[in-house]
Every structure is written in structure tokens, then in C-alpha cells.
Amino acid sequence: MPKTLWVAGLGLVLGLILVAGGETRADPLENMERERARLIGALLDPGRDPAGRSEAAEIARRRLIDLERIALRDPRTAADTRPIARRAFADYDLTFLAHASIELDRAVLDLWLERIGISTARVMAARMGRR
């Protein structure tokens, strides 16, 4: 029992050292990416009823709009040369999904599915099978 407590205590101390010593920065693009994934997850969640899915998606969409504004207004984002930033600005409609859906007057899910190449015709032509 004491050895278990010692190991747990050591893990806690090391975790605190890493958190206190390591520089963590809330990157606008990464935050936006997480929120976009949360929005798509809410839209595609089969475990929710339509009303719950719609409510969760609307909350996530509002947060995504705010995060997109933050990313667009952050001067560090425009100067970022990391692959995530290059990929983000290569496809505006996917990166800034909420703004693009408003500009194009389309539903977020419809725009996302179109941009990743999924159409009703492709879904209807798909066959179920094992890979």
C-alpha cells in the first residue's frame, strides 16, 4: 500500500512540474479544430434524438463562430507556417466552416459533406460490406 501511494504521489508531482514548467498556449487554430470536430460529432451523433442533436449542434456552432473570429483576427495565425496553418488556409470552407455556411447560405453539415466529397448519390451507390 505505501509503495502505491508513493508512485501515485510521484506521478502527481511530475505532472505538476510538467504543467508548471512547460509552456502551454491556447492555439486558435487548434481550438477551432477541436470545436469543429465537436460540431460535426454533434450533427452526426446517432445516440441523440433530433431535438437534442439540433440543440447541441447550435451550441457548438455558436462557439465555433467565436473561435473562427478569434483565429481570423489573431495576427499570429496569419504568420503561422506550421502545417496545420497551411492546411487551414488552403481550404477556407472547411476551416472556417461556420462562416462559410453563413456566407453560402447552406447548412453546416451539407457544406461539410460536400467539401469532403460525400453526396447523396455517392451514399446511395455505396455497398455495405467488409473490408
PDB file of C-alpha atoms in Angstrom:
ATOM      1  CA  MET A   1       0.000   0.000   0.000  1.00  0.00           C
ATOM      2  CA  PRO A   2       2.686   2.610   0.820  1.00  0.00           C
ATOM      3  CA  LYS A   3       4.501   1.852  -2.448  1.00  0.00           C
ATOM      4  CA  THR A   4       1.282   2.532  -4.376  1.00  0.00           C
ATOM      5  CA  LEU A   5       0.834   5.848  -2.600  1.00  0.00           C
ATOM      6  CA  TRP A   6       4.463   6.753  -3.275  1.00  0.00           C
ATOM      7  CA  VAL A   7       4.087   6.001  -7.001  1.00  0.00           C
ATOM      8  CA  ALA A   8       0.831   7.970  -7.169  1.00  0.00           C
ATOM      9  CA  GLY A   9       2.454  10.882  -5.331  1.00  0.00           C
ATOM     10  CA  LEU A  10       5.447  10.809  -7.663  1.00  0.00           C
ATOM     11  CA  GLY A  11       3.133  10.840 -10.674  1.00  0.00           C
ATOM     12  CA  LEU A  12       1.257  13.808  -9.254  1.00  0.00           C
ATOM     13  CA  VAL A  13       4.471  15.747  -8.571  1.00  0.00           C
ATOM     14  CA  LEU A  14       5.863  15.022 -12.044  1.00  0.00           C
ATOM     15  CA  GLY A  15       2.572  16.079 -13.601  1.00  0.00           C
ATOM     16  CA  LEU A  16       2.611  19.352 -11.695  1.00  0.00           C
ATOM     17  CA  ILE A  17       6.219  20.005 -12.710  1.00  0.00           C
ATOM     18  CA  LEU A  18       5.402  19.399 -16.363  1.00  0.00           C
ATOM     19  CA  VAL A  19       2.352  21.642 -16.237  1.00  0.00           C
ATOM     20  CA  ALA A  20       4.140  24.425 -14.362  1.00  0.00           C
ATOM     21  CA  GLY A  21       7.374  24.181 -16.313  1.00  0.00           C
ATOM     22  CA  GLY A  22       6.078  23.548 -19.808  1.00  0.00           C
ATOM     23  CA  GLU A  23       4.718  26.427 -21.798  1.00  0.00           C
ATOM     24  CA  THR A  24       1.214  25.724 -22.974  1.00  0.00           C
ATOM     25  CA  ARG A  25      -0.515  28.106 -25.310  1.00  0.00           C
ATOM     26  CA  ALA A  26      -4.088  28.056 -26.441  1.00  0.00           C
ATOM     27  CA  ASP A  27      -3.598  27.990 -30.195  1.00  0.00           C
ATOM     28  CA  PRO A  28      -6.606  29.495 -32.019  1.00  0.00           C
ATOM     29  CA  LEU A  29      -6.420  27.052 -34.935  1.00  0.00           C
ATOM     30  CA  GLU A  30      -6.212  24.002 -32.696  1.00  0.00           C
ATOM     31  CA  ASN A  31      -9.089  25.250 -30.531  1.00  0.00           C
ATOM     32  CA  MET A  32     -11.115  25.884 -33.660  1.00  0.00           C
ATOM     33  CA  GLU A  33     -10.293  22.401 -34.973  1.00  0.00           C
ATOM     34  CA  ARG A  34     -11.484  20.800 -31.732  1.00  0.00           C
ATOM     35  CA  GLU A  35     -14.721  22.773 -31.757  1.00  0.00           C
ATOM     36  CA  ARG A  36     -15.363  21.955 -35.411  1.00  0.00           C
ATOM     37  CA  ALA A  37     -14.915  18.255 -34.598  1.00  0.00           C
ATOM     38  CA  ARG A  38     -17.331  18.665 -31.680  1.00  0.00           C
ATOM     39  CA  LEU A  39     -19.884  20.302 -34.015  1.00  0.00           C
ATOM     40  CA  ILE A  40     -19.610  17.569 -36.648  1.00  0.00           C
ATOM     41  CA  GLY A  41     -19.804  14.937 -33.916  1.00  0.00           C
ATOM     42  CA  ALA A  42     -22.972  16.520 -32.559  1.00  0.00           C
ATOM     43  CA  LEU A  43     -24.516  16.665 -36.034  1.00  0.00           C
ATOM     44  CA  LEU A  44     -23.736  13.004 -36.737  1.00  0.00           C
ATOM     45  CA  ASP A  45     -24.447  11.579 -33.258  1.00  0.00           C
ATOM     46  CA  PRO A  46     -26.894   8.672 -33.728  1.00  0.00           C
ATOM     47  CA  GLY A  47     -27.441   8.391 -29.974  1.00  0.00           C
ATOM     48  CA  ARG A  48     -29.383  11.640 -29.746  1.00  0.00           C
ATOM     49  CA  ASP A  49     -32.880  12.453 -30.765  1.00  0.00           C
ATOM     50  CA  PRO A  50     -33.228  15.120 -33.483  1.00  0.00           C
ATOM     51  CA  ALA A  51     -34.098  17.881 -30.998  1.00  0.00           C
ATOM     52  CA  GLY A  52     -31.103  17.101 -28.772  1.00  0.00           C
ATOM     53  CA  ARG A  53     -28.817  16.828 -31.777  1.00  0.00           C
ATOM     54  CA  SER A  54     -30.011  20.181 -33.086  1.00  0.00           C
ATOM     55  CA  GLU A  55     -29.583  21.863 -29.696  1.00  0.00           C
ATOM     56  CA  ALA A  56     -26.049  20.516 -29.192  1.00  0.00           C
ATOM     57  CA  ALA A  57     -25.101  21.446 -32.752  1.00  0.00           C
ATOM     58  CA  GLU A  58     -26.379  25.008 -32.328  1.00  0.00           C
ATOM     59  CA  ILE A  59     -24.346  25.496 -29.151  1.00  0.00           C
ATOM     60  CA  ALA A  60     -21.225  24.116 -30.846  1.00  0.00           C
ATOM     61  CA  ARG A  61     -21.872  26.267 -33.946  1.00  0.00           C
ATOM     62  CA  ARG A  62     -22.034  29.454 -31.870  1.00  0.00           C
ATOM     63  CA  ARG A  63     -18.770  28.567 -30.131  1.00  0.00           C
ATOM     64  CA  LEU A  64     -17.195  27.733 -33.489  1.00  0.00           C
ATOM     65  CA  ILE A  65     -18.196  31.127 -34.899  1.00  0.00           C
ATOM     66  CA  ASP A  66     -16.473  32.834 -31.969  1.00  0.00           C
ATOM     67  CA  LEU A  67     -13.338  30.702 -32.349  1.00  0.00           C
ATOM     68  CA  GLU A  68     -13.227  31.375 -36.089  1.00  0.00           C
ATOM     69  CA  ARG A  69     -13.358  35.116 -35.397  1.00  0.00           C
ATOM     70  CA  ILE A  70     -10.540  34.776 -32.886  1.00  0.00           C
ATOM     71  CA  ALA A  71      -8.415  32.828 -35.367  1.00  0.00           C
ATOM     72  CA  LEU A  72      -9.058  35.294 -38.182  1.00  0.00           C
ATOM     73  CA  ARG A  73      -8.217  38.313 -36.011  1.00  0.00           C
ATOM     74  CA  ASP A  74      -5.099  36.846 -34.378  1.00  0.00           C
ATOM     75  CA  PRO A  75      -2.004  38.228 -36.163  1.00  0.00           C
ATOM     76  CA  ARG A  76      -0.027  35.130 -35.156  1.00  0.00           C
ATOM     77  CA  THR A  77      -2.398  32.955 -37.182  1.00  0.00           C
ATOM     78  CA  ALA A  78      -1.599  34.725 -40.455  1.00  0.00           C
ATOM     79  CA  ALA A  79       2.138  34.469 -39.778  1.00  0.00           C
ATOM     80  CA  ASP A  80       1.973  30.808 -38.714  1.00  0.00           C
ATOM     81  CA  THR A  81       3.961  28.494 -41.004  1.00  0.00           C
ATOM     82  CA  ARG A  82       3.144  25.185 -39.351  1.00  0.00           C
ATOM     83  CA  PRO A  83       1.436  22.516 -41.463  1.00  0.00           C
ATOM     84  CA  ILE A  84      -1.840  22.965 -39.555  1.00  0.00           C
ATOM     85  CA  ALA A  85      -1.897  26.642 -40.545  1.00  0.00           C
ATOM     86  CA  ARG A  86      -1.007  25.969 -44.187  1.00  0.00           C
ATOM     87  CA  ARG A  87      -3.711  23.328 -44.424  1.00  0.00           C
ATOM     88  CA  ALA A  88      -6.207  25.592 -42.654  1.00  0.00           C
ATOM     89  CA  PHE A  89      -5.826  28.426 -45.138  1.00  0.00           C
ATOM     90  CA  ALA A  90      -5.662  26.124 -48.169  1.00  0.00           C
ATOM     91  CA  ASP A  91      -9.361  25.285 -47.798  1.00  0.00           C
ATOM     92  CA  TYR A  92     -11.328  28.172 -46.321  1.00  0.00           C
ATOM     93  CA  ASP A  93     -14.720  26.450 -46.493  1.00  0.00           C
ATOM     94  CA  LEU A  94     -13.605  23.514 -44.363  1.00  0.00           C
ATOM     95  CA  THR A  95     -11.514  25.510 -41.923  1.00  0.00           C
ATOM     96  CA  PHE A  96     -13.963  28.317 -41.311  1.00  0.00           C
ATOM     97  CA  LEU A  97     -16.995  26.077 -41.687  1.00  0.00           C
ATOM     98  CA  ALA A  98     -19.485  28.169 -39.720  1.00  0.00           C
ATOM     99  CA  HIS A  99     -18.625  31.388 -41.564  1.00  0.00           C
ATOM    100  CA  ALA A 100     -18.609  29.646 -44.940  1.00  0.00           C
ATOM    101  CA  SER A 101     -22.024  28.101 -44.287  1.00  0.00           C
ATOM    102  CA  ILE A 102     -23.431  31.526 -43.433  1.00  0.00           C
ATOM    103  CA  GLU A 103     -21.829  33.145 -46.491  1.00  0.00           C
ATOM    104  CA  LEU A 104     -23.083  30.403 -48.814  1.00  0.00           C
ATOM    105  CA  ASP A 105     -26.483  30.161 -47.063  1.00  0.00           C
ATOM    106  CA  ARG A 106     -26.081  26.401 -46.605  1.00  0.00           C
ATOM    107  CA  ALA A 107     -26.426  24.108 -43.616  1.00  0.00           C
ATOM    108  CA  VAL A 108     -23.131  23.343 -41.881  1.00  0.00           C
ATOM    109  CA  LEU A 109     -23.491  19.592 -42.359  1.00  0.00           C
ATOM    110  CA  ASP A 110     -24.410  19.921 -46.046  1.00  0.00           C
ATOM    111  CA  LEU A 111     -21.403  22.111 -46.737  1.00  0.00           C
ATOM    112  CA  TRP A 112     -19.051  19.834 -44.781  1.00  0.00           C
ATOM    113  CA  LEU A 113     -20.273  16.699 -46.553  1.00  0.00           C
ATOM    114  CA  GLU A 114     -19.925  18.379 -49.944  1.00  0.00           C
ATOM    115  CA  ARG A 115     -16.397  19.623 -49.211  1.00  0.00           C
ATOM    116  CA  ILE A 116     -15.187  16.171 -48.126  1.00  0.00           C
ATOM    117  CA  GLY A 117     -16.736  14.617 -51.225  1.00  0.00           C
ATOM    118  CA  ILE A 118     -19.830  12.859 -49.905  1.00  0.00           C
ATOM    119  CA  SER A 119     -23.022  13.378 -51.876  1.00  0.00           C
ATOM    120  CA  THR A 120     -26.429  11.751 -51.716  1.00  0.00           C
ATOM    121  CA  ALA A 121     -25.683   9.954 -54.975  1.00  0.00           C
ATOM    122  CA  ARG A 122     -22.436   8.515 -53.579  1.00  0.00           C
ATOM    123  CA  VAL A 123     -24.157   7.375 -50.388  1.00  0.00           C
ATOM    124  CA  MET A 124     -26.961   5.727 -52.361  1.00  0.00           C
ATOM    125  CA  ALA A 125     -24.442   3.993 -54.646  1.00  0.00           C
ATOM    126  CA  ALA A 126     -22.355   2.685 -51.729  1.00  0.00           C
ATOM    127  CA  ARG A 127     -22.449  -1.006 -50.917  1.00  0.00           C
ATOM    128  CA  MET A 128     -22.243  -2.439 -47.456  1.00  0.00           C
ATOM    129  CA  GLY A 129     -19.507  -4.971 -46.971  1.00  0.00           C
ATOM    130  CA  ARG A 130     -16.497  -5.979 -45.012  1.00  0.00           C
ATOM    131  CA  ARG A 131     -13.071  -4.573 -45.624  1.00  0.00           C
TER     132      ARG A 131
END
